[in-house]
Amino acid sequence: MPQVNLLPLPLIASTRAASNAIPGRRLRRFPGLYRWLLPAALLALWQAATSQHWIAAQVLPSPYEVWLTLDYLATSGDLWLNTAASVQRVVAGFAIGSLIGLVLGGAMGLSPTLRAYLQPSFNALVQIPVLGWFPFALLIFGIGEPLKYALIAHAALVPVTLGTMQAFRQAPQPLIEVARVNGFGRRQIISAVVLPAAVPVLFSAFRLAFTKAWLSLVVVELIASSEGLGYLIVYGRQLFQLDLVMASVVVVGAIGWLIDRGFTLAEGRLLRHRLTPGARP
């Protein structure tokens, strides 16, 4: 005989809705918890693979061994010295590439004639990866620090140039016409109308450029360097110390995540400030 539910239908519906809302309520209470589910699962899988000997320890060291290596690098000071060298290179290369990208992208965005001459060649050249320029840059700059700065600057140059050109081309034409009617000159229009409207696109371009610069830094240090996080990876591989390799990879990923997180927070604050009523551009 089928079981009869004596609860009224509205009460059943409300009970089910309340039970279904519990996970959503928990997520609202801990909004950042779900972000760590996948990293925690990967870490547990890594620990299980090493403890159960699914993968040989010579191929994949355990998380505890990697932690001990990180602790040793931090205690000895090698971690901070190599991290400082990498950060110095990426900041210098990013600054150089961004400055050139702002000038070049702004010129192409404001001048249709210059854009018609330069954009086709630029679009063709940017398809060449950073490593494709390495032999030519090696002949020009040698094996020293200028080589690394040049390749990192190239990686940052492309997103900033394209983003600046797009931002300047998308400047609001009605506001530009109003500024011209009020007697604004070209420089005043750029500073008072074009640049404030281009800030969100430029910020996204800078964020992408710094990410590209950081990735290129590691690649450059893998090839030609005697210090830096990329050098630690190569050094560990040559000595077959995979705990050192994994520790360096963890540091590279953590720094990259922190940089991206910083840009995300700064971009969010910038957009909230621009959307706030009465906020000045």
Tab-separated table of C-alpha atoms in Angstrom:
chain	number	residue	atom	x	y	z
A	1	MET	CA	0.000	0.000	0.000
A	2	PRO	CA	1.552	3.349	-0.973
A	3	GLN	CA	2.508	5.666	1.865
A	4	VAL	CA	0.338	8.769	2.083
A	5	ASN	CA	1.994	12.081	2.953
A	6	LEU	CA	-0.244	13.884	5.455
A	7	LEU	CA	1.556	17.239	5.204
A	8	PRO	CA	-0.182	19.921	3.179
A	9	LEU	CA	1.357	20.773	-0.160
A	10	PRO	CA	2.392	24.383	0.733
A	11	LEU	CA	4.232	23.084	3.818
A	12	ILE	CA	6.014	20.425	1.756
A	13	ALA	CA	7.095	23.004	-0.806
A	14	SER	CA	8.362	25.381	1.857
A	15	THR	CA	10.263	22.547	3.595
A	16	ARG	CA	11.966	21.528	0.346
A	17	ALA	CA	12.838	25.122	-0.463
A	18	ALA	CA	14.375	25.565	2.978
A	19	SER	CA	16.430	22.372	2.630
A	20	ASN	CA	17.617	23.405	-0.849
A	21	ALA	CA	18.562	26.856	0.430
A	22	ILE	CA	20.929	25.482	3.085
A	23	PRO	CA	23.934	24.986	0.701
A	24	GLY	CA	23.343	28.423	-0.822
A	25	ARG	CA	23.161	29.903	2.683
A	26	ARG	CA	26.442	28.243	3.577
A	27	LEU	CA	28.088	29.568	0.434
A	28	ARG	CA	26.852	33.062	1.263
A	29	ARG	CA	28.245	32.714	4.774
A	30	PHE	CA	31.650	31.557	3.445
A	31	PRO	CA	31.859	33.042	-0.080
A	32	GLY	CA	35.535	32.256	-0.559
A	33	LEU	CA	35.381	28.656	0.628
A	34	TYR	CA	34.461	27.088	-2.706
A	35	ARG	CA	37.586	28.601	-4.325
A	36	TRP	CA	39.793	26.334	-2.247
A	37	LEU	CA	37.923	23.106	-2.969
A	38	LEU	CA	39.851	22.274	-6.146
A	39	PRO	CA	43.311	23.149	-4.706
A	40	ALA	CA	42.510	21.088	-1.607
A	41	ALA	CA	41.424	18.158	-3.749
A	42	LEU	CA	44.584	18.370	-5.862
A	43	LEU	CA	46.737	18.550	-2.730
A	44	ALA	CA	44.977	15.496	-1.295
A	45	LEU	CA	45.456	13.631	-4.573
A	46	TRP	CA	49.133	14.605	-4.594
A	47	GLN	CA	49.566	13.340	-1.016
A	48	ALA	CA	47.750	10.111	-1.805
A	49	ALA	CA	49.839	9.511	-4.927
A	50	THR	CA	53.082	9.832	-2.967
A	51	SER	CA	52.028	8.040	0.200
A	52	GLN	CA	50.477	5.119	-1.680
A	53	HIS	CA	53.468	4.960	-4.072
A	54	TRP	CA	51.343	5.421	-7.171
A	55	ILE	CA	54.205	7.535	-8.497
A	56	ALA	CA	57.850	7.030	-7.554
A	57	ALA	CA	59.313	9.523	-5.089
A	58	GLN	CA	62.116	10.244	-7.574
A	59	VAL	CA	59.491	11.514	-10.027
A	60	LEU	CA	57.059	13.276	-7.686
A	61	PRO	CA	58.211	14.289	-4.182
A	62	SER	CA	55.668	14.457	-1.405
A	63	PRO	CA	54.113	17.740	-0.273
A	64	TYR	CA	56.005	17.439	3.025
A	65	GLU	CA	59.350	17.192	1.230
A	66	VAL	CA	58.468	20.234	-0.867
A	67	TRP	CA	57.513	22.105	2.297
A	68	LEU	CA	60.854	21.211	3.911
A	69	THR	CA	62.666	22.483	0.803
A	70	LEU	CA	60.692	25.730	0.907
A	71	ASP	CA	61.538	26.130	4.575
A	72	TYR	CA	65.229	25.552	3.851
A	73	LEU	CA	65.224	28.052	0.973
A	74	ALA	CA	63.508	30.660	3.124
A	75	THR	CA	65.818	30.065	6.087
A	76	SER	CA	69.009	30.158	4.020
A	77	GLY	CA	67.917	33.304	2.180
A	78	ASP	CA	68.161	31.767	-1.305
A	79	LEU	CA	64.427	32.106	-1.804
A	80	TRP	CA	64.387	35.835	-1.096
A	81	LEU	CA	67.470	36.583	-3.186
A	82	ASN	CA	66.159	34.761	-6.241
A	83	THR	CA	62.636	36.129	-5.807
A	84	ALA	CA	63.994	39.677	-5.535
A	85	ALA	CA	66.008	39.187	-8.734
A	86	SER	CA	62.951	37.928	-10.617
A	87	VAL	CA	60.688	40.707	-9.330
A	88	GLN	CA	63.254	43.370	-10.240
A	89	ARG	CA	63.506	42.052	-13.794
A	90	VAL	CA	59.767	41.795	-14.344
A	91	VAL	CA	59.088	45.271	-12.929
A	92	ALA	CA	61.778	46.881	-15.098
A	93	GLY	CA	60.713	45.030	-18.248
A	94	PHE	CA	57.036	45.709	-17.571
A	95	ALA	CA	57.685	49.429	-17.093
A	96	ILE	CA	59.674	49.696	-20.332
A	97	GLY	CA	57.167	47.715	-22.388
A	98	SER	CA	54.166	49.534	-20.926
A	99	LEU	CA	55.651	52.961	-21.605
A	100	ILE	CA	56.387	52.108	-25.231
A	101	GLY	CA	52.980	50.444	-25.581
A	102	LEU	CA	51.183	53.522	-24.242
A	103	VAL	CA	52.938	55.816	-26.709
A	104	LEU	CA	52.540	53.467	-29.690
A	105	GLY	CA	48.954	52.450	-28.898
A	106	GLY	CA	47.908	56.019	-28.180
A	107	ALA	CA	49.405	57.228	-31.459
A	108	MET	CA	47.634	54.512	-33.453
A	109	GLY	CA	44.387	55.066	-31.580
A	110	LEU	CA	44.335	58.812	-32.208
A	111	SER	CA	45.667	58.837	-35.772
A	112	PRO	CA	43.804	56.769	-38.400
A	113	THR	CA	46.603	57.420	-40.902
A	114	LEU	CA	49.296	56.112	-38.572
A	115	ARG	CA	47.097	53.150	-37.671
A	116	ALA	CA	46.649	52.268	-41.348
A	117	TYR	CA	50.429	52.185	-41.809
A	118	LEU	CA	51.500	50.464	-38.593
A	119	GLN	CA	48.696	48.141	-37.500
A	120	PRO	CA	49.075	45.470	-40.234
A	121	SER	CA	52.798	45.099	-39.574
A	122	PHE	CA	52.278	45.191	-35.819
A	123	ASN	CA	49.605	42.487	-35.986
A	124	ALA	CA	51.978	40.297	-37.975
A	125	LEU	CA	54.931	40.799	-35.627
A	126	VAL	CA	52.986	40.104	-32.437
A	127	GLN	CA	52.201	36.582	-33.661
A	128	ILE	CA	55.853	35.652	-33.093
A	129	PRO	CA	56.313	34.265	-29.557
A	130	VAL	CA	58.893	35.615	-27.151
A	131	LEU	CA	61.249	32.687	-27.699
A	132	GLY	CA	61.168	33.389	-31.445
A	133	TRP	CA	62.925	36.700	-30.791
A	134	PHE	CA	65.504	35.130	-28.490
A	135	PRO	CA	68.274	34.506	-31.099
A	136	PHE	CA	68.023	38.050	-32.468
A	137	ALA	CA	67.880	39.595	-29.011
A	138	LEU	CA	70.863	37.484	-27.977
A	139	LEU	CA	72.920	38.917	-30.853
A	140	ILE	CA	71.895	42.482	-30.036
A	141	PHE	CA	71.931	42.548	-26.225
A	142	GLY	CA	74.218	39.657	-25.317
A	143	ILE	CA	73.554	37.231	-22.477
A	144	GLY	CA	73.267	39.808	-19.684
A	145	GLU	CA	70.375	41.573	-18.015
A	146	PRO	CA	69.421	43.772	-21.023
A	147	LEU	CA	68.404	40.592	-22.868
A	148	LYS	CA	65.916	39.699	-20.150
A	149	TYR	CA	64.572	43.247	-19.935
A	150	ALA	CA	64.057	43.366	-23.704
A	151	LEU	CA	62.141	40.071	-23.902
A	152	ILE	CA	59.990	40.875	-20.867
A	153	ALA	CA	59.294	44.343	-22.293
A	154	HIS	CA	58.206	42.752	-25.573
A	155	ALA	CA	55.760	40.525	-23.708
A	156	ALA	CA	54.237	43.541	-21.925
A	157	LEU	CA	54.319	45.758	-25.017
A	158	VAL	CA	51.757	43.813	-27.030
A	159	PRO	CA	48.761	43.866	-24.602
A	160	VAL	CA	49.355	47.488	-23.620
A	161	THR	CA	49.606	48.635	-27.247
A	162	LEU	CA	46.457	46.819	-28.329
A	163	GLY	CA	44.535	47.862	-25.227
A	164	THR	CA	45.558	51.514	-25.528
A	165	MET	CA	44.670	51.619	-29.202
A	166	GLN	CA	41.263	50.079	-28.529
A	167	ALA	CA	40.596	52.384	-25.570
A	168	PHE	CA	41.461	55.526	-27.523
A	169	ARG	CA	39.402	54.430	-30.530
A	170	GLN	CA	36.373	53.845	-28.283
A	171	ALA	CA	36.477	57.345	-26.825
A	172	PRO	CA	32.925	58.794	-26.596
A	173	GLN	CA	32.474	60.985	-29.656
A	174	PRO	CA	29.598	63.080	-28.179
A	175	LEU	CA	31.814	64.148	-25.285
A	176	ILE	CA	34.643	64.957	-27.683
A	177	GLU	CA	32.294	67.123	-29.764
A	178	VAL	CA	31.094	68.925	-26.636
A	179	ALA	CA	34.686	69.555	-25.625
A	180	ARG	CA	35.490	70.974	-29.051
A	181	VAL	CA	32.445	73.255	-28.909
A	182	ASN	CA	33.690	74.559	-25.557
A	183	GLY	CA	37.063	75.398	-27.088
A	184	PHE	CA	39.141	72.511	-25.772
A	185	GLY	CA	42.405	71.888	-27.580
A	186	ARG	CA	43.713	68.470	-28.629
A	187	ARG	CA	45.746	67.962	-25.464
A	188	GLN	CA	42.852	69.036	-23.264
A	189	ILE	CA	40.491	66.632	-25.034
A	190	ILE	CA	42.939	63.765	-24.537
A	191	SER	CA	43.534	64.537	-20.837
A	192	ALA	CA	39.962	65.467	-19.896
A	193	VAL	CA	37.853	63.175	-22.111
A	194	VAL	CA	39.815	60.363	-23.770
A	195	LEU	CA	42.002	59.234	-20.865
A	196	PRO	CA	39.257	59.105	-18.179
A	197	ALA	CA	37.040	57.066	-20.509
A	198	ALA	CA	39.941	54.738	-21.343
A	199	VAL	CA	40.908	53.932	-17.742
A	200	PRO	CA	38.994	50.602	-17.382
A	201	VAL	CA	40.320	49.221	-20.693
A	202	LEU	CA	43.842	50.415	-19.900
A	203	PHE	CA	43.724	48.787	-16.489
A	204	SER	CA	42.695	45.455	-18.003
A	205	ALA	CA	45.522	45.806	-20.537
A	206	PHE	CA	48.060	46.442	-17.766
A	207	ARG	CA	46.804	43.423	-15.859
A	208	LEU	CA	47.192	41.155	-18.885
A	209	ALA	CA	50.578	42.709	-19.688
A	210	PHE	CA	51.946	42.014	-16.211
A	211	THR	CA	50.755	38.410	-16.427
A	212	LYS	CA	52.466	37.994	-19.805
A	213	ALA	CA	55.615	39.637	-18.448
A	214	TRP	CA	55.699	37.281	-15.453
A	215	LEU	CA	55.323	34.207	-17.640
A	216	SER	CA	58.011	35.450	-20.023
A	217	LEU	CA	60.329	36.130	-17.098
A	218	VAL	CA	60.229	32.500	-16.014
A	219	VAL	CA	60.840	31.323	-19.593
A	220	VAL	CA	63.789	33.696	-20.033
A	221	GLU	CA	65.321	32.639	-16.719
A	222	LEU	CA	64.965	29.006	-17.702
A	223	ILE	CA	67.175	29.660	-20.720
A	224	ALA	CA	69.734	32.269	-19.713
A	225	SER	CA	70.143	33.198	-16.084
A	226	SER	CA	72.332	32.593	-13.068
A	227	GLU	CA	69.757	33.704	-10.501
A	228	GLY	CA	66.014	33.964	-10.182
A	229	LEU	CA	63.122	31.564	-9.739
A	230	GLY	CA	63.507	30.186	-13.256
A	231	TYR	CA	67.169	29.516	-12.501
A	232	LEU	CA	66.175	27.543	-9.394
A	233	ILE	CA	63.931	25.353	-11.545
A	234	VAL	CA	66.739	24.665	-14.012
A	235	TYR	CA	69.245	24.081	-11.192
A	236	GLY	CA	66.949	21.576	-9.503
A	237	ARG	CA	66.325	19.753	-12.780
A	238	GLN	CA	70.032	19.490	-13.533
A	239	LEU	CA	70.723	17.988	-10.095
A	240	PHE	CA	67.545	15.898	-10.308
A	241	GLN	CA	66.290	17.513	-7.107
A	242	LEU	CA	62.614	17.526	-8.005
A	243	ASP	CA	61.659	18.819	-4.559
A	244	LEU	CA	63.562	22.007	-5.436
A	245	VAL	CA	61.822	22.138	-8.813
A	246	MET	CA	58.376	21.720	-7.249
A	247	ALA	CA	59.145	24.265	-4.522
A	248	SER	CA	60.201	26.834	-7.129
A	249	VAL	CA	57.097	26.110	-9.209
A	250	VAL	CA	54.912	26.629	-6.131
A	251	VAL	CA	56.563	29.990	-5.448
A	252	VAL	CA	56.151	31.074	-9.077
A	253	GLY	CA	52.478	30.137	-9.035
A	254	ALA	CA	51.872	31.816	-5.666
A	255	ILE	CA	53.495	35.076	-6.755
A	256	GLY	CA	51.584	35.036	-10.032
A	257	TRP	CA	48.327	34.448	-8.166
A	258	LEU	CA	49.065	37.277	-5.726
A	259	ILE	CA	49.845	39.665	-8.590
A	260	ASP	CA	46.636	38.771	-10.399
A	261	ARG	CA	44.651	39.037	-7.168
A	262	GLY	CA	46.118	42.478	-6.499
A	263	PHE	CA	45.147	43.689	-9.951
A	264	THR	CA	41.639	42.250	-9.487
A	265	LEU	CA	41.133	44.072	-6.185
A	266	ALA	CA	42.526	47.324	-7.558
A	267	GLU	CA	40.320	47.069	-10.648
A	268	GLY	CA	37.248	46.430	-8.506
A	269	ARG	CA	37.956	49.456	-6.330
A	270	LEU	CA	38.558	51.598	-9.396
A	271	LEU	CA	35.261	50.560	-10.985
A	272	ARG	CA	33.343	51.110	-7.731
A	273	HIS	CA	34.872	54.564	-7.427
A	274	ARG	CA	33.880	55.434	-10.988
A	275	LEU	CA	30.319	54.171	-10.478
A	276	THR	CA	29.846	56.037	-7.203
A	277	PRO	CA	27.584	59.091	-7.675
A	278	GLY	CA	29.551	62.296	-7.341
A	279	ALA	CA	32.945	60.566	-7.725
A	280	ARG	CA	35.415	62.516	-9.774
A	281	PRO	CA	36.987	60.791	-12.819
